[in-house]
Tab-separated table of C-alpha atoms and ligand atoms in Angstrom:
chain	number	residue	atom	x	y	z
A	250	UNK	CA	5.247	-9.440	-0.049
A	251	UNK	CA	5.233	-11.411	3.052
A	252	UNK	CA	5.329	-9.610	6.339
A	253	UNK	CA	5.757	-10.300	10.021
A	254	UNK	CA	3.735	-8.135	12.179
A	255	UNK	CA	4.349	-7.457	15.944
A	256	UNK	CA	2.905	-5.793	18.848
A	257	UNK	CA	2.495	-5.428	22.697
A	258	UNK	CA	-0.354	-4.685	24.821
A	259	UNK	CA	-0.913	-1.561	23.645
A	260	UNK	CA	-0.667	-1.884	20.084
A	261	UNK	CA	-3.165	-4.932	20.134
A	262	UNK	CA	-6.279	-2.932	18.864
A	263	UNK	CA	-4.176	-0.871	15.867
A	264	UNK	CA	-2.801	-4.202	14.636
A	265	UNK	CA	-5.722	-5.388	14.688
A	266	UNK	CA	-7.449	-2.503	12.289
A	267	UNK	CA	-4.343	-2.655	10.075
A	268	UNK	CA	-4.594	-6.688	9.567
A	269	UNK	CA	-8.332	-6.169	8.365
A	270	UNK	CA	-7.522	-3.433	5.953
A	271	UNK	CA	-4.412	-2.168	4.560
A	272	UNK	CA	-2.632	-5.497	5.271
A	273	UNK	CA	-5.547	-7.958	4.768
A	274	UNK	CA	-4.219	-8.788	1.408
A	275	UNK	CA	-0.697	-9.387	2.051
A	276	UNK	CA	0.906	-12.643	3.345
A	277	UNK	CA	1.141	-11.667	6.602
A	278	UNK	CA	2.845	-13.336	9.730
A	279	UNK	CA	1.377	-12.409	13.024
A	280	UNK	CA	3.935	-12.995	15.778
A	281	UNK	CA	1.663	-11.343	18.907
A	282	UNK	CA	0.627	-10.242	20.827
A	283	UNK	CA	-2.793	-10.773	20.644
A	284	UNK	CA	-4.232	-9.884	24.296
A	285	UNK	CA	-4.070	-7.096	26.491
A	286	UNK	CA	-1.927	-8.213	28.923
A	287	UNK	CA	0.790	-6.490	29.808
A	288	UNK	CA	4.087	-8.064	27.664
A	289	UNK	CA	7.363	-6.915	27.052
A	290	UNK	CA	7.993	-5.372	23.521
A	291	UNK	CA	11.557	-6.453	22.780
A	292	UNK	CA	10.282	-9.778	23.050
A	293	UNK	CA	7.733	-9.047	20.379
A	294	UNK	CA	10.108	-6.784	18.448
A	295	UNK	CA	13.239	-9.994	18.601
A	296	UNK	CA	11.010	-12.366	17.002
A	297	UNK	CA	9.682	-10.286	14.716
A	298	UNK	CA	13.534	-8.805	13.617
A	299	UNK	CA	14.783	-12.520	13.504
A	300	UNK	CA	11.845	-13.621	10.911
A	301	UNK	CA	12.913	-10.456	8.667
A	302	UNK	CA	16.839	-11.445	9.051
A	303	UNK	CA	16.157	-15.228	8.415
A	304	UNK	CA	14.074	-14.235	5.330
A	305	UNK	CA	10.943	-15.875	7.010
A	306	UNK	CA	9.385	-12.443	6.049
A	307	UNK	CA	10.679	-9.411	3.613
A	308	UNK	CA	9.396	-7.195	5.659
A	309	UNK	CA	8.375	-6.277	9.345
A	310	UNK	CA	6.258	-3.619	11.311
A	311	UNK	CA	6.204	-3.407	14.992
A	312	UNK	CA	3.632	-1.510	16.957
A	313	UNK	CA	3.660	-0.472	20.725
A	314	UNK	CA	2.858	2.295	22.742
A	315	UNK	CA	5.430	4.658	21.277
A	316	UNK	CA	6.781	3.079	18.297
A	317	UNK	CA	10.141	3.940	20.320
A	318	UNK	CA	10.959	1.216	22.250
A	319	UNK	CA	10.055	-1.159	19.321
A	320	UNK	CA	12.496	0.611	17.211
A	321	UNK	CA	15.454	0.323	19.546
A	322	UNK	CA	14.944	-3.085	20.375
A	323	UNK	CA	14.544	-4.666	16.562
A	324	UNK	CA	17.720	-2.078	15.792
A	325	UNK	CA	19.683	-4.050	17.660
A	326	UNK	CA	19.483	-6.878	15.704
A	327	UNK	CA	22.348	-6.705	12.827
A	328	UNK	CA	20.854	-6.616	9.537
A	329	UNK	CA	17.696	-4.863	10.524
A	330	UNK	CA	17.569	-0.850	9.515
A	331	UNK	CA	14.355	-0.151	12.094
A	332	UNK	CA	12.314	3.549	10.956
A	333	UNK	CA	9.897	5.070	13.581
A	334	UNK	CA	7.306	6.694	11.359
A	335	UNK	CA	4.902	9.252	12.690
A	336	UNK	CA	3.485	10.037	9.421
A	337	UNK	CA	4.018	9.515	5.758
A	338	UNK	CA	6.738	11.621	4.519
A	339	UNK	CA	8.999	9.908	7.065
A	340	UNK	CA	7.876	6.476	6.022
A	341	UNK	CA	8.492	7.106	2.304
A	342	UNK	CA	11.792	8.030	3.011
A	343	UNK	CA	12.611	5.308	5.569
A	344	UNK	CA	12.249	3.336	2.130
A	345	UNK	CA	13.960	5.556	-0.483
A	346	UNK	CA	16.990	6.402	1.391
A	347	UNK	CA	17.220	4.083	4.131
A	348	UNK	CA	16.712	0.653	2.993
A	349	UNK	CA	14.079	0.635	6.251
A	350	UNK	CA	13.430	-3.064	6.700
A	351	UNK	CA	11.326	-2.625	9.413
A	352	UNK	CA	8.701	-0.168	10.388
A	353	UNK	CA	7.547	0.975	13.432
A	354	UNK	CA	5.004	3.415	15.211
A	355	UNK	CA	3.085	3.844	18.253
A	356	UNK	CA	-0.461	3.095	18.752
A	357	UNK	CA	-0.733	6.272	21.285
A	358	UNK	CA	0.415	8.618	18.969
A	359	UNK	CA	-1.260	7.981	15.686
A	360	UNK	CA	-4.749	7.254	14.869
A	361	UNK	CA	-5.655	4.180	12.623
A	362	UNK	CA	-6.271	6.366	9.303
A	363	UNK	CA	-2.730	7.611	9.753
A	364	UNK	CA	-0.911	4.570	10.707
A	365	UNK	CA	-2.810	2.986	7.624
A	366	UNK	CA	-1.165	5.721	5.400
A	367	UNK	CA	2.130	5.072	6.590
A	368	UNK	CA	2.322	1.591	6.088
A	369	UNK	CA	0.221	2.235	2.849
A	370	UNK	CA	3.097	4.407	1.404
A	371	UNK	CA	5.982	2.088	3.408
A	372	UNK	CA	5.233	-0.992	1.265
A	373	UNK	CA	4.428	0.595	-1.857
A	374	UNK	CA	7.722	3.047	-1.898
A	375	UNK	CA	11.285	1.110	-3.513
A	376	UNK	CA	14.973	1.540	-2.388
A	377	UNK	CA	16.755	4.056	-4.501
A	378	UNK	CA	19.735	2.547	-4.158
A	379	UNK	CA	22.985	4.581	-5.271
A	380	UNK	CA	24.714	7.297	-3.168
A	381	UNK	CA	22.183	5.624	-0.417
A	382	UNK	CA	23.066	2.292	-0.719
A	383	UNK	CA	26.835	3.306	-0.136
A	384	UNK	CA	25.570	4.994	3.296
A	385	UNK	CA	23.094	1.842	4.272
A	386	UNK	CA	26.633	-0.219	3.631
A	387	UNK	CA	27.869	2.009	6.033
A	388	UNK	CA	25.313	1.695	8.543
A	389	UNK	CA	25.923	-2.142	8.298
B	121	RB5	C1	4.021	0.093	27.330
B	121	RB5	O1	3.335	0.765	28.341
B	121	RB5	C2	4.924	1.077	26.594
B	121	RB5	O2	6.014	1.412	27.365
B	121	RB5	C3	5.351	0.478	25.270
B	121	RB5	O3	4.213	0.165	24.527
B	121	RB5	C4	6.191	1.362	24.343
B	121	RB5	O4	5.574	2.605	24.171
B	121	RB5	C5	7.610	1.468	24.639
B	121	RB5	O5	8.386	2.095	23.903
């Protein structure tokens, strides 16, 4: 599965940890930030939105501070169903019942065994499609 990874300032070192173990054997795209300097995450979160909507990349996660400001910001973008995941229950469902095409989750809230767990359990987890897919059609 090819993905397109995305963070600001804050969510430099997480990425960083999640590129060199639960996502170090995926085709992944790494759209930045990759310093600690102080950026702005919609930035981050448009590019990485666009790359999922133009099919660059199935997929797309999207790490800041929060999780909650990358989440509104790639939600804006039509076609993209944005989940902020805490933990793994929420991230399985974002999958099964929500079509979530992007994932997203804050580098001050969870550690890195968690936030490898939820993206762990996002990729692996399928779309179950029926009465859901007649909500997601609403949602679009
Ligand atoms: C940056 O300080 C912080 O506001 C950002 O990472 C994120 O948490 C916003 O939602």
């Amino acid at each position: 599965m090819k993905i397109a990874i995305g963070c600001d300032h804050a969510g430099v070192d997480l990425k960083q940890i999640l590129l060199a173990s639960i996502l170090k054997d995926h085709d992944v795209i790494d759209m930045g930030t990759n310093s600690k300097e102080s950026v702005d995450y919609p930035d981050i979160a448009k590019l990485v939105a666009h790359a999922v909507t133009s099919g660059e990349a199935e997929r797309g996660i999207l790490i800041c501070g929060t999780g909650i400001g990358m989440a509104m910001a790639a939600g804006k973008v039509k076609g993209i169903r944005a989940a902020r995941c805490s933990e793994p229950y929420s991230s399985e469902m974002s999958r099964r019942h929500n079509d979530a095409n992007v994932l997203c989750f804050g580098a001050r809230v969870v550690g890195s065994g968690m936030a490898e767990k939820i993206v762990e359990v996002w990729l692996n987890t399928p779309f179950e499609g029926g009465r859901h897919a007649r909500r997601v059609g609403k949602i679009e």
